[in-house]
Coordinates of C-alpha atoms and ligand atoms in Angstrom, one line a residue:
M1087 CA -35.9 -10.5 -75.7
T1088 CA -35.1 -11.2 -79.3
K1089 CA -34.0 -7.7 -80.6
K1090 CA -30.5 -6.4 -80.0
I1091 CA -30.6 -3.9 -77.2
I1092 CA -28.5 -0.7 -77.8
I1093 CA -28.3 1.7 -74.8
A1094 CA -27.0 5.2 -74.8
N1095 CA -25.7 6.2 -71.4
W1096 CA -25.2 9.9 -71.5
K1097 CA -23.9 10.1 -67.9
M1098 CA -23.7 13.7 -66.7
N1099 CA -23.5 15.2 -70.2
N1100 CA -25.7 17.3 -72.5
S1101 CA -27.7 20.5 -71.9
F1102 CA -31.3 20.9 -73.1
D1103 CA -30.1 22.5 -76.3
E1104 CA -27.5 19.7 -77.0
A1105 CA -30.1 17.0 -76.2
E1106 CA -32.6 18.5 -78.6
I1107 CA -30.0 18.8 -81.4
W1108 CA -28.9 15.2 -80.7
L1109 CA -32.5 14.0 -81.0
Q1110 CA -33.0 16.0 -84.2
N1111 CA -29.9 14.5 -85.8
F1112 CA -30.7 11.0 -84.7
S1113 CA -34.4 11.1 -85.6
K1114 CA -33.6 12.3 -89.1
R1115 CA -32.1 8.9 -89.9
I1116 CA -34.3 6.6 -87.8
S1117 CA -36.8 5.9 -90.5
T1118 CA -34.1 3.8 -92.3
I1119 CA -33.9 1.4 -89.3
K1120 CA -35.6 -1.9 -89.7
E1121 CA -36.5 -2.0 -86.0
N1122 CA -34.5 -5.1 -85.2
S1123 CA -33.0 -3.3 -82.3
E1124 CA -34.4 -1.8 -79.1
I1125 CA -32.9 1.7 -78.7
I1126 CA -32.8 3.0 -75.1
L1127 CA -31.7 6.5 -74.3
C1128 CA -30.5 7.2 -70.7
P1129 CA -30.0 10.9 -70.2
S1130 CA -29.6 12.8 -67.0
F1131 CA -32.7 13.0 -64.8
I1132 CA -33.6 16.6 -65.7
L1133 CA -33.7 15.8 -69.4
L1134 CA -36.1 12.9 -69.2
D1135 CA -39.4 14.7 -69.1
Y1136 CA -38.3 17.1 -71.8
L1137 CA -37.1 14.3 -74.1
D1138 CA -40.2 12.3 -73.4
G1139 CA -42.3 15.3 -74.6
L1140 CA -40.2 15.7 -77.8
L1141 CA -40.5 12.0 -78.5
M1142 CA -44.2 12.1 -77.9
D1143 CA -44.6 14.9 -80.4
D1144 CA -42.7 13.0 -83.1
E1145 CA -44.6 9.8 -82.4
L1146 CA -47.9 11.6 -82.5
Q1147 CA -47.1 12.7 -86.1
R1148 CA -46.1 9.2 -87.0
L1149 CA -49.2 7.7 -85.5
Q1150 CA -51.4 10.2 -87.4
K1151 CA -49.7 8.9 -90.6
I1152 CA -50.2 5.2 -89.7
H1153 CA -53.6 5.5 -88.1
G1154 CA -55.3 8.4 -89.8
N1155 CA -57.8 10.1 -87.6
I1156 CA -56.7 9.9 -83.9
D1157 CA -59.2 12.4 -82.6
E1158 CA -61.6 9.7 -81.3
L1159 CA -59.0 8.0 -79.2
S1160 CA -59.0 8.6 -75.4
E1161 CA -55.9 10.0 -73.8
D1162 CA -55.1 6.6 -72.4
E1163 CA -55.5 4.8 -75.8
L1164 CA -53.5 7.5 -77.5
E1165 CA -50.6 7.1 -75.0
K1166 CA -50.7 3.3 -75.3
K1167 CA -50.6 3.5 -79.1
I1168 CA -47.8 6.0 -79.0
F1169 CA -45.8 3.7 -76.7
N1170 CA -46.3 0.8 -79.1
I1171 CA -44.7 2.6 -82.0
R1172 CA -42.0 4.2 -79.9
Q1173 CA -38.6 3.7 -81.5
I1174 CA -36.5 5.4 -78.9
H1175 CA -37.2 4.2 -75.3
L1176 CA -36.1 6.1 -72.2
G1177 CA -34.3 4.9 -69.1
G1178 CA -33.0 6.5 -65.9
Q1179 CA -29.4 6.3 -64.8
D1180 CA -30.3 5.3 -61.3
C1181 CA -33.2 5.4 -58.8
H1182 CA -33.8 5.3 -55.1
F1183 CA -35.1 2.1 -53.5
E1184 CA -38.0 3.9 -51.7
K1185 CA -41.1 5.1 -53.4
K1186 CA -41.0 8.5 -51.7
G1187 CA -39.8 10.2 -48.6
A1188 CA -37.1 12.4 -47.1
F1189 CA -34.2 11.5 -49.4
T1190 CA -32.9 14.8 -50.6
G1191 CA -31.5 14.8 -54.1
D1192 CA -32.9 11.4 -55.0
I1193 CA -35.4 10.2 -57.6
S1194 CA -37.7 7.2 -57.2
A1195 CA -38.5 4.5 -59.7
T1196 CA -42.1 5.7 -59.9
M1197 CA -40.9 9.2 -60.8
L1198 CA -38.9 7.7 -63.6
K1199 CA -42.0 5.8 -64.8
D1200 CA -43.9 9.1 -64.7
C1201 CA -41.4 10.7 -67.0
G1202 CA -41.9 8.0 -69.7
C1203 CA -39.1 5.7 -68.6
E1204 CA -39.3 1.9 -69.2
Y1205 CA -35.8 1.1 -68.0
V1206 CA -33.3 2.1 -65.3
I1207 CA -29.5 1.5 -65.1
L1208 CA -28.6 0.2 -61.7
G1209 CA -25.2 -0.5 -60.1
H1210 CA -23.1 1.4 -62.7
S1211 CA -19.4 1.1 -61.7
E1212 CA -19.1 4.9 -61.4
R1213 CA -21.9 4.9 -58.7
R1214 CA -20.3 1.9 -57.0
Q1215 CA -16.9 3.7 -57.0
Y1216 CA -17.8 7.3 -56.3
L1217 CA -21.0 6.9 -54.2
K1218 CA -19.9 3.6 -52.6
E1219 CA -23.1 1.8 -53.7
S1220 CA -23.1 -1.8 -52.4
D1221 CA -24.6 -4.9 -54.0
Q1222 CA -27.1 -4.9 -51.1
L1223 CA -28.2 -1.4 -51.9
I1224 CA -28.5 -2.3 -55.6
A1225 CA -30.6 -5.3 -54.8
K1226 CA -33.1 -2.9 -53.0
K1227 CA -33.1 -0.7 -56.1
I1228 CA -33.8 -3.6 -58.4
N1229 CA -36.8 -4.5 -56.2
A1230 CA -38.0 -0.9 -56.5
A1231 CA -37.6 -0.8 -60.2
I1232 CA -39.6 -4.0 -60.7
D1233 CA -42.3 -2.7 -58.4
A1234 CA -42.6 0.4 -60.6
D1235 CA -42.7 -1.7 -63.7
L1236 CA -39.3 -0.7 -65.0
I1237 CA -36.8 -3.1 -66.5
P1238 CA -33.6 -3.0 -64.6
I1239 CA -30.3 -2.8 -66.4
L1240 CA -27.9 -4.2 -63.9
C1241 CA -24.2 -3.3 -64.4
I1242 CA -21.5 -5.6 -63.3
G1243 CA -17.8 -6.0 -64.0
E1244 CA -14.4 -6.5 -62.5
S1245 CA -11.4 -4.1 -61.9
K1246 CA -8.1 -4.5 -63.6
E1247 CA -6.6 -6.1 -60.5
L1248 CA -9.3 -8.7 -60.3
R1249 CA -8.8 -9.5 -64.0
Q1250 CA -5.0 -9.8 -63.5
N1251 CA -5.4 -12.0 -60.4
N1252 CA -7.8 -14.2 -62.3
S1253 CA -10.5 -13.8 -59.6
Y1254 CA -13.0 -12.0 -61.7
H1255 CA -15.4 -15.0 -61.9
D1256 CA -15.9 -15.0 -58.2
F1257 CA -16.3 -11.2 -58.1
I1258 CA -18.9 -11.1 -60.9
G1259 CA -20.7 -14.2 -59.5
K1260 CA -21.1 -12.5 -56.1
Q1261 CA -22.2 -9.2 -57.8
I1262 CA -25.0 -11.2 -59.4
E1263 CA -26.0 -13.3 -56.4
N1264 CA -26.0 -10.3 -54.0
S1265 CA -27.7 -7.8 -56.3
I1266 CA -30.7 -10.0 -57.2
S1267 CA -32.9 -11.1 -54.3
A1268 CA -33.3 -14.8 -54.8
D1269 CA -37.1 -14.8 -54.3
L1270 CA -37.8 -11.8 -56.6
E1271 CA -39.9 -12.7 -59.6
I1272 CA -38.4 -10.9 -62.6
E1273 CA -40.1 -10.8 -66.0
N1274 CA -37.3 -9.1 -67.8
L1275 CA -33.7 -8.3 -66.8
I1276 CA -30.8 -6.8 -68.6
I1277 CA -27.3 -7.5 -67.4
A1278 CA -24.5 -5.2 -68.7
Y1279 CA -21.0 -6.7 -68.4
E1280 CA -18.8 -3.7 -68.1
P1281 CA -15.2 -4.4 -67.0
I1282 CA -14.2 -1.3 -65.1
W1283 CA -10.8 -1.2 -66.8
S1284 CA -12.5 -0.8 -70.1
I1285 CA -14.9 2.0 -69.3
G1286 CA -13.8 5.2 -71.0
T1287 CA -10.3 3.9 -71.5
G1288 CA -10.3 2.7 -75.1
L1289 CA -9.2 -0.8 -73.8
V1290 CA -11.6 -3.5 -74.9
P1291 CA -11.3 -7.1 -73.8
T1292 CA -10.7 -9.7 -76.5
I1293 CA -13.6 -11.4 -78.2
K1294 CA -12.7 -14.6 -76.3
Q1295 CA -12.6 -12.8 -73.0
I1296 CA -16.1 -11.3 -73.6
E1297 CA -17.5 -14.6 -74.8
E1298 CA -16.1 -16.4 -71.8
V1299 CA -17.7 -13.9 -69.3
A1300 CA -21.0 -13.8 -71.2
E1301 CA -21.3 -17.6 -70.9
Y1302 CA -20.4 -17.5 -67.2
I1303 CA -23.1 -14.8 -66.6
K1304 CA -25.7 -16.8 -68.7
N1305 CA -25.1 -19.9 -66.7
K1306 CA -25.2 -18.0 -63.4
I1307 CA -28.5 -16.3 -64.2
A1308 CA -30.1 -19.4 -65.8
V1309 CA -30.1 -21.2 -62.4
N1310 CA -32.4 -18.6 -61.0
K1311 CA -35.8 -19.8 -62.1
N1312 CA -37.5 -16.6 -60.9
I1313 CA -35.9 -14.7 -63.8
K1314 CA -38.0 -15.3 -66.9
N1315 CA -36.2 -13.4 -69.6
F1316 CA -32.8 -11.9 -69.6
A1317 CA -30.3 -10.3 -72.0
I1318 CA -26.6 -9.9 -71.6
L1319 CA -25.0 -6.7 -72.9
Y1320 CA -21.4 -5.6 -73.2
G1321 CA -20.2 -2.1 -72.3
G1322 CA -16.8 -0.4 -72.1
S1323 CA -15.2 1.7 -74.9
V1324 CA -17.8 0.6 -77.5
K1325 CA -17.3 2.5 -80.8
K1326 CA -18.8 2.1 -84.2
E1327 CA -15.6 0.4 -85.3
N1328 CA -15.8 -2.4 -82.8
S1329 CA -19.6 -2.8 -82.4
A1330 CA -20.1 -5.4 -85.2
E1331 CA -17.6 -7.8 -83.8
I1332 CA -18.8 -7.4 -80.2
L1333 CA -22.4 -7.9 -81.3
A1334 CA -21.4 -11.1 -83.1
I1335 CA -20.2 -12.7 -79.9
K1336 CA -22.2 -15.7 -78.6
N1337 CA -24.6 -14.7 -75.8
I1338 CA -24.1 -11.0 -76.3
D1339 CA -27.5 -9.4 -76.9
G1340 CA -26.6 -5.8 -77.2
L1341 CA -24.3 -2.9 -76.1
L1342 CA -24.2 -0.2 -73.4
V1343 CA -22.5 2.8 -75.0
G1344 CA -21.1 5.7 -73.0
G1345 CA -18.8 8.2 -74.7
A1346 CA -19.7 7.2 -78.3
S1347 CA -23.4 7.7 -77.6
L1348 CA -22.9 11.5 -77.2
N1349 CA -22.4 11.8 -80.9
A1350 CA -25.8 11.2 -82.6
D1351 CA -24.1 10.1 -85.9
E1352 CA -21.8 7.6 -84.2
F1353 CA -24.6 6.2 -82.0
F1354 CA -26.8 5.9 -85.1
E1355 CA -24.1 4.0 -86.9
I1356 CA -23.9 1.6 -83.9
V1357 CA -27.7 1.1 -83.9
N1358 CA -27.6 0.6 -87.7
I1359 CA -24.9 -2.1 -87.4
S1360 CA -27.0 -3.9 -84.8
D1361 CA -30.2 -3.6 -86.8
K1362 CA -28.9 -5.8 -89.7
Ligands
PGA641 P1 -17.8 4.1 -72.4 O1 -18.8 4.0 -71.1 O2 -18.5 3.6 -73.6 O3 -17.5 5.6 -72.4 O4 -16.6 3.3 -72.1 C1 -19.6 2.8 -71.0 C2 -20.4 2.9 -69.7 O5 -19.9 3.4 -68.7 O6 -21.6 2.6 -69.6

């Protein structure tokens, strides 16, 4: 993964109307992007199919401009070509570990794939905290994501107490070991380092602190020879004002943006900074 990866995590925000307006505002400016960044939008489940449809319409028009006559293409070819020129990619915010079954309220990885997703966020600290998701459960979800041909975005990060006790290495190390089955072959993996004390608080670790953890994660992942490619992202109170210096940190390949991604203009600025 050579491009910078910039993810918008909308969490439980945005109605259909708000999502459409966001996309209109963002798309208006996207033609100025050099495409050095992979833009991934992770809205709530119910918005996925709708946004996929809107993105497809935009891309169909772009494809027509690039390709000329597209009437002869089969539906499959058309879909493939559209995916190749896609500038905004979709991801889910979670998935179940089973393909289907009696799991009321849940969504499977294959369902996400069906809605045009290429990615899925797993193990976000809000789910670990409020829904008591364990590393073992997250490991099963990663397996399901890979099975469904989705790229997992694994979130890890320590609490304030663990940072203060200086035991965050152990904690993050265990999160990595326990959430990734040792024998699982992984083509692409995204790890988002999101210290819990930084999410939505405006508190951002120092450059040195992020750099130190990024190196630790890199070394930890690199020993697993079953993981072919991986990228390390930082998340937690990312704003347009701090994104350039965070993106410049060694071993940081992108950003996971929560609150600031709800504003299309601010998120565009962050993408623009990463695209240089
Ligand atoms: P934040 O959230 O940018 O609002 O801190 C980041 C996240 O939870 O992914």
